[in-house]
Coordinates of C-alpha atoms and ligand atoms in Angstrom, one line a residue:
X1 CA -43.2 2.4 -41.1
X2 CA -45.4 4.8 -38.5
X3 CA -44.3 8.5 -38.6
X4 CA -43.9 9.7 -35.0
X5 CA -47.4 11.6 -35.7
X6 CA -48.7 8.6 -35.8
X7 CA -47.3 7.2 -33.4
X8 CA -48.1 9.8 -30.7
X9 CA -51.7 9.3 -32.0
X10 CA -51.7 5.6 -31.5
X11 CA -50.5 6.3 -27.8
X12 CA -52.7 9.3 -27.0
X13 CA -56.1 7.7 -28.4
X14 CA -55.9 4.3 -28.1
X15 CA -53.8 3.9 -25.1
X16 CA -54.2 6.8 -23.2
X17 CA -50.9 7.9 -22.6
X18 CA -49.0 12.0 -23.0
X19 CA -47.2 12.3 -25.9
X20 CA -43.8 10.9 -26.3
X21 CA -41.4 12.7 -24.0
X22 CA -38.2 14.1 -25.4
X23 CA -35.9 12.0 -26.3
X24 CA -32.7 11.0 -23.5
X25 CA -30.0 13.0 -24.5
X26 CA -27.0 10.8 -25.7
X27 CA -23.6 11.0 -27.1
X28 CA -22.2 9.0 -29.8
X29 CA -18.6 8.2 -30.6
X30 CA -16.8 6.5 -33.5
X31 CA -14.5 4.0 -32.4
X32 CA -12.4 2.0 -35.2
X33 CA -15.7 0.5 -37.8
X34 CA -18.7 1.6 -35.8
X35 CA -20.7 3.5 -34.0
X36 CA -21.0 2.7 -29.7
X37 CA -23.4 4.8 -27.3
X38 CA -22.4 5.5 -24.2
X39 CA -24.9 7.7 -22.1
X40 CA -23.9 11.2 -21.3
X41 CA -23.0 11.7 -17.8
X42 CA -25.6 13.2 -15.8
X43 CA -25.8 15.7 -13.2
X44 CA -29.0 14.2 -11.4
X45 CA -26.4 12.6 -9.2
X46 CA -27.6 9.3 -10.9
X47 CA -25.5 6.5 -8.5
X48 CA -26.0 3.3 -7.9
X49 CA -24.8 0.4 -9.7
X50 CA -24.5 -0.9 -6.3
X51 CA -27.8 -2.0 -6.5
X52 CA -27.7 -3.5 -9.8
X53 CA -24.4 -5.5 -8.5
X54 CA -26.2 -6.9 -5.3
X55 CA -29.2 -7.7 -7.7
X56 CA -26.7 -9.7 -9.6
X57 CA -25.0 -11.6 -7.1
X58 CA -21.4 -9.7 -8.0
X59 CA -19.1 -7.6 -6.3
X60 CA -17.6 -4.2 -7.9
X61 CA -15.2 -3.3 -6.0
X62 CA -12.7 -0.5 -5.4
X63 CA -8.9 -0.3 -3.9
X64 CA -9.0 1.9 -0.8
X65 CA -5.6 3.9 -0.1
X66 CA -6.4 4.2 3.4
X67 CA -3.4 5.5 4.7
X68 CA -3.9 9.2 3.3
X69 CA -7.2 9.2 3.7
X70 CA -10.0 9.9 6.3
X71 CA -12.0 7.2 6.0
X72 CA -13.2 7.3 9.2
X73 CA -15.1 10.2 7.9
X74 CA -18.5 9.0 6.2
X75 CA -19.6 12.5 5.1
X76 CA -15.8 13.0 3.2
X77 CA -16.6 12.7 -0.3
X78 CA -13.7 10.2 -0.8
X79 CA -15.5 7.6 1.2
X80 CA -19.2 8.9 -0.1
X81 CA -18.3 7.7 -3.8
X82 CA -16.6 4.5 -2.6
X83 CA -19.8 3.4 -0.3
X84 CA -22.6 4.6 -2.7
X85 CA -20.6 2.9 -5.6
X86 CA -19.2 -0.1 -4.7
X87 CA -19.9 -3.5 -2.3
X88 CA -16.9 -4.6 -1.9
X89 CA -12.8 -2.8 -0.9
X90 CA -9.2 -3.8 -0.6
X91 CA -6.3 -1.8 1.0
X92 CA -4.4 -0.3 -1.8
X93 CA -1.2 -1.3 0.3
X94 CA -2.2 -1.6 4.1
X95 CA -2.6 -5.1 4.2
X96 CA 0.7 -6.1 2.1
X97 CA 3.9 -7.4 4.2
X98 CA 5.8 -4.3 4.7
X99 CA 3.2 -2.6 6.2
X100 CA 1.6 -5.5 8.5
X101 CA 4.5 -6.6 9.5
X102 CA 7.6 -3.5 9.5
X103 CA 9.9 -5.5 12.0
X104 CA 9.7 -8.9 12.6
X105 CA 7.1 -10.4 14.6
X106 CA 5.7 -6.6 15.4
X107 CA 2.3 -6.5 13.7
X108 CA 0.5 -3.3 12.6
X109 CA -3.3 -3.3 11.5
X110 CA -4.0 0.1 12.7
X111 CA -4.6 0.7 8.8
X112 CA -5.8 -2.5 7.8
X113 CA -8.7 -2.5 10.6
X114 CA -9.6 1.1 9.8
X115 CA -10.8 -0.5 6.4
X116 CA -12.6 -3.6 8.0
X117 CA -14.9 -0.8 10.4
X118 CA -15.7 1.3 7.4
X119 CA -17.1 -1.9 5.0
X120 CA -18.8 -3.0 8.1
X121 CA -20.4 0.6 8.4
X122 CA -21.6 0.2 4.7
X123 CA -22.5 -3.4 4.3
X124 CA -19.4 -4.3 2.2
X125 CA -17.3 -7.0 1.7
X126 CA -13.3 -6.6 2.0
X127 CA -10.7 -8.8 0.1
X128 CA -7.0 -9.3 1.6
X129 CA -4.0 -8.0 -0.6
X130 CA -1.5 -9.7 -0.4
X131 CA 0.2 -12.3 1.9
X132 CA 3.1 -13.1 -0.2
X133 CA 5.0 -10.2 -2.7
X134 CA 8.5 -10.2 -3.7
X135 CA 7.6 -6.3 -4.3
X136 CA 6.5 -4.6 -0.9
X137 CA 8.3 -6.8 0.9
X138 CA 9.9 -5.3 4.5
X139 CA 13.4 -4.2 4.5
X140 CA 14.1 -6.7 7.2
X141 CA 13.2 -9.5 5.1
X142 CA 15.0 -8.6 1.9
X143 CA 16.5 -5.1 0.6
X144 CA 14.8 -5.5 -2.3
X145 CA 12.5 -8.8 -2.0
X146 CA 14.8 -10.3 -4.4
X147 CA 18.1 -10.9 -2.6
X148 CA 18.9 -12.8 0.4
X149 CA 21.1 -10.2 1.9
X150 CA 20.1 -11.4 5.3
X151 CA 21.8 -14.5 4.6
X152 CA 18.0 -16.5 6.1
X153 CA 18.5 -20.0 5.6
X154 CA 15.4 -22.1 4.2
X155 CA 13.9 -23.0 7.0
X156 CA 14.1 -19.5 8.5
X157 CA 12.7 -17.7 5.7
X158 CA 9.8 -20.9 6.1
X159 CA 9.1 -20.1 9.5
X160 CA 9.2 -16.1 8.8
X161 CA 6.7 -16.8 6.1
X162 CA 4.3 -19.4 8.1
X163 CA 4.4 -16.9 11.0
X164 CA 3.4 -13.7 9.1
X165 CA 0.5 -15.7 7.1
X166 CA -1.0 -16.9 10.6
X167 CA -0.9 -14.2 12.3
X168 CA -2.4 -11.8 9.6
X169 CA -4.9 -14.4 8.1
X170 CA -6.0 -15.0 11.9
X171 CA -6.4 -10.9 12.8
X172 CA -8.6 -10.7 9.8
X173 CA -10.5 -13.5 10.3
X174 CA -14.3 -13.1 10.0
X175 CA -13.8 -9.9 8.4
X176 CA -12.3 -11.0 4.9
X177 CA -13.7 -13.0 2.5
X178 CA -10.6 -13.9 0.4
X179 CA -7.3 -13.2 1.0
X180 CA -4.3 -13.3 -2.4
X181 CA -1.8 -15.2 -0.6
X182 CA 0.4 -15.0 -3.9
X183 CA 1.0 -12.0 -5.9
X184 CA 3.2 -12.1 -9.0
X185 CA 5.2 -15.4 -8.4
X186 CA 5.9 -15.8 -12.2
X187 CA 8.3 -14.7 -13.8
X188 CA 7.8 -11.5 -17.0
X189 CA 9.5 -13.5 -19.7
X190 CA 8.3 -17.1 -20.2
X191 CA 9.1 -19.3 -23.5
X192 CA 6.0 -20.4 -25.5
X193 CA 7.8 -23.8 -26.3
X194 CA 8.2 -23.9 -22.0
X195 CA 4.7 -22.9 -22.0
X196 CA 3.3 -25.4 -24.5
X197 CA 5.0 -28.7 -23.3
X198 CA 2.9 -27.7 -19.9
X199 CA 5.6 -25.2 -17.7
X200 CA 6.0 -22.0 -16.7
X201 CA 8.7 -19.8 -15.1
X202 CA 8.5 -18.9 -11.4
X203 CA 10.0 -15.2 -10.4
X204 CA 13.3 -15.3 -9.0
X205 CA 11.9 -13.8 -5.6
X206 CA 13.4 -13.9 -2.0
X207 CA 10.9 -16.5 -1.3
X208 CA 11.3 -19.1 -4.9
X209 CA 15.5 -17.9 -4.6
X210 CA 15.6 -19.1 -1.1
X211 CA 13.1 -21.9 -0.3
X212 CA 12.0 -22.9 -3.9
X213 CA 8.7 -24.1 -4.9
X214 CA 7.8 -25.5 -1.7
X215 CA 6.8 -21.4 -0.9
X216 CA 4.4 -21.2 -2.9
X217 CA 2.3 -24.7 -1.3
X218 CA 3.3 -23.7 2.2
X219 CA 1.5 -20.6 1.4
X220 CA -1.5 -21.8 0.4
X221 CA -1.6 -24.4 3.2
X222 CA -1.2 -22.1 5.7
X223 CA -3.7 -19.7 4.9
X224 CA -6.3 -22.9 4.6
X225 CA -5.1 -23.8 8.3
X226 CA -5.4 -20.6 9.8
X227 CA -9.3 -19.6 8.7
X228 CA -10.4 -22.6 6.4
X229 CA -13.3 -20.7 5.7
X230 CA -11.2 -18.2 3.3
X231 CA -10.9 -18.6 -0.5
X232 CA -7.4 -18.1 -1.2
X233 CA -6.1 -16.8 -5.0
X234 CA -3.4 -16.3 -7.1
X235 CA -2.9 -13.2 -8.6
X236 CA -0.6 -11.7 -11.7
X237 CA -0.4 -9.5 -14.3
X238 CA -0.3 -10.1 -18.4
X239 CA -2.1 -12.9 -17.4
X240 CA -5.3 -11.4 -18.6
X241 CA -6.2 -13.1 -21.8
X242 CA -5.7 -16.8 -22.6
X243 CA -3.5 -16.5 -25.6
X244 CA -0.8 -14.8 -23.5
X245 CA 2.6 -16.7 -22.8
X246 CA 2.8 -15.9 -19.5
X247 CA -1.1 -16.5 -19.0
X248 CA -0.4 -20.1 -20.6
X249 CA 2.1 -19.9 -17.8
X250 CA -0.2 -19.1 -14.9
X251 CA -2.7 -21.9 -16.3
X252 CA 0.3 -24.4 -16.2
X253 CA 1.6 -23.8 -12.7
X254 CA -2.3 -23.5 -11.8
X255 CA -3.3 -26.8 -13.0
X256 CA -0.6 -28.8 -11.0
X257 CA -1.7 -27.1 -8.0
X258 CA -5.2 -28.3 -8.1
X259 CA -3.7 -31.7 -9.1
X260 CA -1.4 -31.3 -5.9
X261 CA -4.6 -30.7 -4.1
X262 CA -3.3 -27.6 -2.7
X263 CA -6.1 -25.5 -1.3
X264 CA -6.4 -22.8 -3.9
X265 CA -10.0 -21.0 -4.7
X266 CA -9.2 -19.1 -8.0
X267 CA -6.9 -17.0 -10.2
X268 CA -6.9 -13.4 -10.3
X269 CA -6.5 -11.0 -12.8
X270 CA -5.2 -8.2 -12.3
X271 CA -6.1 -6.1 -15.7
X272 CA -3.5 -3.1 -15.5
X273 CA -4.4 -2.5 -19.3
X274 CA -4.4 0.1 -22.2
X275 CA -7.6 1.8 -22.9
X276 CA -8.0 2.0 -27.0
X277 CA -10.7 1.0 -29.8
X278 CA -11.3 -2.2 -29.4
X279 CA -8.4 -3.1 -27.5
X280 CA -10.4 -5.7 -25.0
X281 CA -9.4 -9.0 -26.5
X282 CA -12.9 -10.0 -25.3
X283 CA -12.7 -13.9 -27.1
X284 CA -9.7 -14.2 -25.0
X285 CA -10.5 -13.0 -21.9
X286 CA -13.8 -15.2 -21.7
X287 CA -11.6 -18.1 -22.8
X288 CA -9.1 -17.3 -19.7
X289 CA -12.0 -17.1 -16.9
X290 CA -13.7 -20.5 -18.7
X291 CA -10.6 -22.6 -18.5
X292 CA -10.5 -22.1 -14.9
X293 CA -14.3 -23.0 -14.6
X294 CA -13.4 -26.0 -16.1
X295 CA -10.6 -26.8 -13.6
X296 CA -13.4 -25.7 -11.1
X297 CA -11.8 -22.9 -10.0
X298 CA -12.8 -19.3 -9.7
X299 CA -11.4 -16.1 -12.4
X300 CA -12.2 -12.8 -10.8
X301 CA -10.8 -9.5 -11.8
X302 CA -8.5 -8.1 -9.3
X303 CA -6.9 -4.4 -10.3
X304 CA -9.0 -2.9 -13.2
X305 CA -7.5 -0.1 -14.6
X306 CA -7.5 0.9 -18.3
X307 CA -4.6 4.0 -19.1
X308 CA -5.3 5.9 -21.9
X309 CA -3.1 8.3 -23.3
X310 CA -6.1 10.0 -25.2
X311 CA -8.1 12.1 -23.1
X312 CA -10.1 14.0 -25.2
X313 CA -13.9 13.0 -25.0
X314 CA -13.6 10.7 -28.0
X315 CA -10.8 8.8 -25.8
X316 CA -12.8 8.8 -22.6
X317 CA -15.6 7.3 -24.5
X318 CA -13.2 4.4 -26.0
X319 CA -12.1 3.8 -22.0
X320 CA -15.5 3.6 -21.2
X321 CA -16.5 1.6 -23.7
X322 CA -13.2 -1.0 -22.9
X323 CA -15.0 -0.9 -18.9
X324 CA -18.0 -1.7 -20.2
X325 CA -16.8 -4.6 -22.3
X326 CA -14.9 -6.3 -19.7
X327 CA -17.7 -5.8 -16.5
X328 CA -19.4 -7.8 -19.1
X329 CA -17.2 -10.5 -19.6
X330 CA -17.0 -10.7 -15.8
X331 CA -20.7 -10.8 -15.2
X332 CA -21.3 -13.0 -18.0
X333 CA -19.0 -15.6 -16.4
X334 CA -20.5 -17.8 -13.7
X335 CA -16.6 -18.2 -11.9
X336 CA -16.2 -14.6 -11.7
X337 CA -17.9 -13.6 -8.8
X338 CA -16.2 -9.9 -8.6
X339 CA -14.1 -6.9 -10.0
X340 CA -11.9 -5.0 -8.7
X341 CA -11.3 -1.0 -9.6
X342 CA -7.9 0.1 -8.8
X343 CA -8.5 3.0 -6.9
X344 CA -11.1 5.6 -7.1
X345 CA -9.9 9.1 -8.5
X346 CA -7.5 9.6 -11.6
X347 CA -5.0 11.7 -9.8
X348 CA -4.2 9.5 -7.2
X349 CA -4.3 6.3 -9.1
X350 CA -0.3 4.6 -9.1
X351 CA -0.8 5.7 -13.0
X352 CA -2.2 8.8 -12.4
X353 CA -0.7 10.4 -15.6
X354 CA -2.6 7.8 -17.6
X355 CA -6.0 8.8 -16.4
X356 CA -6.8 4.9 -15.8
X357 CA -9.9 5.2 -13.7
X358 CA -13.8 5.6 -13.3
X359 CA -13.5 9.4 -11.8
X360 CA -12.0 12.6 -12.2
X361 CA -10.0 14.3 -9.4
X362 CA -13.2 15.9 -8.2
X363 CA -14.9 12.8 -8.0
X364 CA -17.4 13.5 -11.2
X365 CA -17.9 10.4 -12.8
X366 CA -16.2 9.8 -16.1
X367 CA -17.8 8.5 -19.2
X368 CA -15.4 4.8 -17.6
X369 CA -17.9 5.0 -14.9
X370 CA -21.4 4.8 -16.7
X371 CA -19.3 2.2 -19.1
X372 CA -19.4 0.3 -15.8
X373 CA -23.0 1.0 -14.9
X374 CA -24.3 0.1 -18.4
X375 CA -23.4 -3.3 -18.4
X376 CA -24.3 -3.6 -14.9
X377 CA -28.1 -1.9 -15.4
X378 CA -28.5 -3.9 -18.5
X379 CA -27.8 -7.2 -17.2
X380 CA -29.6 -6.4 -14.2
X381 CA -33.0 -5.3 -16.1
X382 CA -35.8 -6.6 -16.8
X383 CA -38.2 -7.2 -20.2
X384 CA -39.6 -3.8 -21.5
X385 CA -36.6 -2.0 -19.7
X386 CA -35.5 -0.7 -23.1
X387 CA -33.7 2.3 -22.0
X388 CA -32.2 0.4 -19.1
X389 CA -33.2 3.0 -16.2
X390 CA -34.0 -0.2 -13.8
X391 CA -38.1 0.2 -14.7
X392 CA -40.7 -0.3 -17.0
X393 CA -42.4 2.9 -18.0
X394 CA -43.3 4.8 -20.8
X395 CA -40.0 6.2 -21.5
X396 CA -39.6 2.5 -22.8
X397 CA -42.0 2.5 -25.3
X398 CA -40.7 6.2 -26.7
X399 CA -37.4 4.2 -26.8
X400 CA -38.9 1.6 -28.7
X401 CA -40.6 3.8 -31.0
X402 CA -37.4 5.4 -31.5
X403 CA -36.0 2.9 -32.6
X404 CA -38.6 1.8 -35.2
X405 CA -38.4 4.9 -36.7
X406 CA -35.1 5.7 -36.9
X407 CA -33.4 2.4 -36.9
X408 CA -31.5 3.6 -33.5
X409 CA -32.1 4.9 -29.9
X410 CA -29.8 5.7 -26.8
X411 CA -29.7 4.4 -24.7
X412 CA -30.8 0.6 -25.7
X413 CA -31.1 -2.4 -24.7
X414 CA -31.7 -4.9 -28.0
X415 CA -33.0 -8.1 -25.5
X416 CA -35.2 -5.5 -23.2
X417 CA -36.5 -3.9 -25.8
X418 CA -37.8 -7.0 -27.7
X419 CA -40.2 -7.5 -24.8
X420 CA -41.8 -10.3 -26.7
X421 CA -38.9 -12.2 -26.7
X422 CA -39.3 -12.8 -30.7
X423 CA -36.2 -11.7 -32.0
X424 CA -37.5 -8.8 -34.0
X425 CA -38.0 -5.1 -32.6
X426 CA -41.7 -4.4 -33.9
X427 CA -44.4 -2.7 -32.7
X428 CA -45.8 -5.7 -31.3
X429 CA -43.1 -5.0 -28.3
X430 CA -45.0 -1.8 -27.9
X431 CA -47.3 -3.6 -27.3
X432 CA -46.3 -6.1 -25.0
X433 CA -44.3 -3.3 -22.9
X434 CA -48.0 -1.2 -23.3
X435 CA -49.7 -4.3 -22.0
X436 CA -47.1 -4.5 -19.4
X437 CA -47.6 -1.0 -18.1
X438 CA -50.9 -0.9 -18.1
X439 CA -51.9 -4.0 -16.0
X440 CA -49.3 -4.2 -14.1
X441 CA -49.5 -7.6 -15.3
X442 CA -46.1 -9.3 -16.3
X443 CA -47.3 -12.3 -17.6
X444 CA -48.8 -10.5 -20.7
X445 CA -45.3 -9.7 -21.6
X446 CA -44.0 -12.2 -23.9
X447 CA -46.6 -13.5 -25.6
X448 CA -46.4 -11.8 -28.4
X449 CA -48.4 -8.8 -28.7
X450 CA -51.1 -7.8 -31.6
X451 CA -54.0 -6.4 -29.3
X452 CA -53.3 -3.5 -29.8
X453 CA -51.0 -3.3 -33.1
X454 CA -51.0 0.0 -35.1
X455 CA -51.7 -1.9 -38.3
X456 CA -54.6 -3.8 -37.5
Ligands
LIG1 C1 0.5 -0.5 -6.1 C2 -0.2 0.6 -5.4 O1 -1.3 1.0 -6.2 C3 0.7 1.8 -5.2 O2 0.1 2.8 -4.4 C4 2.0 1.3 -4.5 O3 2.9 2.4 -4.5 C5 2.6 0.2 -5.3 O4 1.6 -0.9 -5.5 N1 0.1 -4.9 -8.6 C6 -0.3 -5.1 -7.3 C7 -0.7 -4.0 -6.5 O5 -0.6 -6.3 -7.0 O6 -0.5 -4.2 -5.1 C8 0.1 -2.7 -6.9 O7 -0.4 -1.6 -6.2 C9 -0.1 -2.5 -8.4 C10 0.5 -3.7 -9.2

């Protein structure tokens, strides 16, 4: 036990370096049994976990309402906090049926290419949402994408389907990376002993009502044949966690495809969930994206968006503490390659009274957002990074001291901080991070210290 006098001592004499600065301001929160950190938001305009994402190899992505919006307009603050943000977008609802195609045959991607040219601007990738919908689905087609008051016979309603899925998937081309070509096919109430004996429930859509199962290959084949280059998902809701019926469901109906050899990429979730303390079902949501892995499929997170009814900063912090838990499940897991933010501000979210997202109507971040960055700047850091700022300085060892004297510090990363890679937090991983700093010389990190030990 060194008293911070001591400590400043040991740094000022023997290594040569200022006092210990002021500690990083934090805030703490209680959730249910313990104590969780999340840092304060800052007003240094503190961005990019952008560059912690590419770093990573994953995408963090953000729906685009495109339709409302300007933008065209790179200096509009809507489009500043989606381009400095994120690396990836999807149209909110300008690439879904009724908007691509409003009459038959008579295709519109006035919005749809607005998107493309502004993630080409900013280096981003774009996903396609959605090919296939009971919901959204044009007037023409059904009245309500669940009857067939057009009286289409099955091979009509084939051909309407195979037409709309080549010409779309072939206008995009080159421009999209993955495309759902499903959305929602099963239906809300499935029966466990269905479930368990290896079925599932399909929706009683337009498109399973009419042609039957065959939809749902056709799709998928269809989308291969017109740019084979495209991964092609499946994507639902309350299919999130592994020990959910209508997830059992989706792994069911899932299964037999890639039996079938139909050409599908992956499973997406969509994660419309409640924000609360400890509400992630984290065992189950790892054990969802793994049993797809083990199919060798990909699980990526499609529509993120945790309401919470709590908005006091105690609730924000639980939200942001959910976020964080679940962008680490999905950069933890070597199938999930992105995640998906469902929209950018609060009030225009589609559950805008439920305060679901990562910013405020004014685009300040919200305590969700550095949830988000957290996991991403701690996964993306390096040894010594204790305080996960993306380097190795001396505000590390002050955060290591910290926490050798009082038992805590915040921010903090536990495997950063033991820069010796020992498994204890001593002050031989001053040391190591001192030894770091000083040389320049990463090598000496890790091998566990005792040059320069207090003690000695
Ligand atoms: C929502 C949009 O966010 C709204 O703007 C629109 O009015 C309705 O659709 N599942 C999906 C998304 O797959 O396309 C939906 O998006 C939300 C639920």
């Amino acid at each position: 036990n060194y008293t911070y006098e001591e400590l400043n001592d040991y740094f000022e004499n023997t290594l040569g370096i200022n006092s210990i600065p002021n500690p990083i301001k934090y805030s703490l929160f209680a959730d249910s049994d313990n104590y969780r950190i999340i840092q304060t938001a800052s007003s240094n305009g503190s961005k990019p976990n952008k560059e912690a994402a590419d770093q990573l190899k994953k995408d963090v992505g953000v729906a685009v309402s495109i339709y409302n919006t300007n933008i065209d307009d790179d200096n509009q603050m809507y489009s500043k906090t989606i381009y400095q943000n994120f690396n990836m977008v999807v149209a909110e609802n300008e690439m879904k049926f009724d908007a691509t195609e409003p009459s038959r045959n008579n295709f519109n991607y006035y919005n749809g290419d607005r998107l493309i040219k502004f993630a080409q601007r900013h280096n981003m990738k774009v996903r396609g949402h959605a090919l296939c919908w009971h919901s959204q689905c044009p007037q023409w087609v059904s009245k309500d994408g669940y009857s067939n008051d057009k009286g289409w016979t099955k091979t009509e309603l084939l051909a309407i389907l195979k037409n709309h899925i080549f010409n779309v998937v072939k206008h995009f081309k080159g421009n999209i990376c993955e495309w759902d070509v499903v959305n929602e096919v099963l239906d809300d109430s499935q029966s466990e002993s269905g479930v368990n004996s290896g079925g599932y429930k399909m929706r009683n859509s337009v498109w399973y009502n009419v042609i039957g199962l065959e939809f749902l290959d056709s799709a998928f084949v269809w989308a291969h044949q017109a740019d084979p280059d495209m991964d092609l998902y499946i994507n639902d809701y309350s299919c999130d966690y592994a020990n959910q019926t209508k997830a059992k469901a989706m792994y069911n109906l899932v299964k037999n495809l890639v039996k079938r050899k139909v050409p599908i990429t992956g499973v997406g979730l969509q994660c419309h969930l409640g924000a609360g303390p400890g509400w992630v079902d984290s065992l189950n949501m790892v054990k969802n994206m793994k049993q797809y892995e083990e199919l060798g499929l990909k699980c990526i997170i499609t529509e993120l968006d945790l309401g919470t009814s709590d908005t006091s900063e105690r609730g924000l912090n639980i939200q942001a503490d959910n976020y964080r838990t679940i962008t680490n499940i999905f950069l933890n897991a070597k199938n999930s390659p992105h995640a998906i933010i469902w929209g950018v501000t609060d009030d225009k979210s589609w559950r805008s009274n439920e305060r679901p997202l990562l910013f405020d109507a004014n685009f300040n971040p919200k305590p969700a957002y550095f949830g988000v960055c957290n996991a991403l700047k701690i996964k993306a850091s390096k040894l010594g990074d204790a305080n996960n700022d993306g380097s190795v300085n001396v505000n590390d060892i002050t955060t290591i001291a910290t926490y050798i004297l009082n038992g805590t510090a915040y921010p903090f990363n536990f495997n950063n901080a033991d820069a010796n890679q020992d498994g204890i937090i001593n002050v031989n991983d001053i040391t190591s991070t001192a030894s770091f700093i000083l040389d320049n010389h990463l090598s000496k990190v890790g091998l566990g210290g005792g040059m320069f030990a207090v003690n000695e």
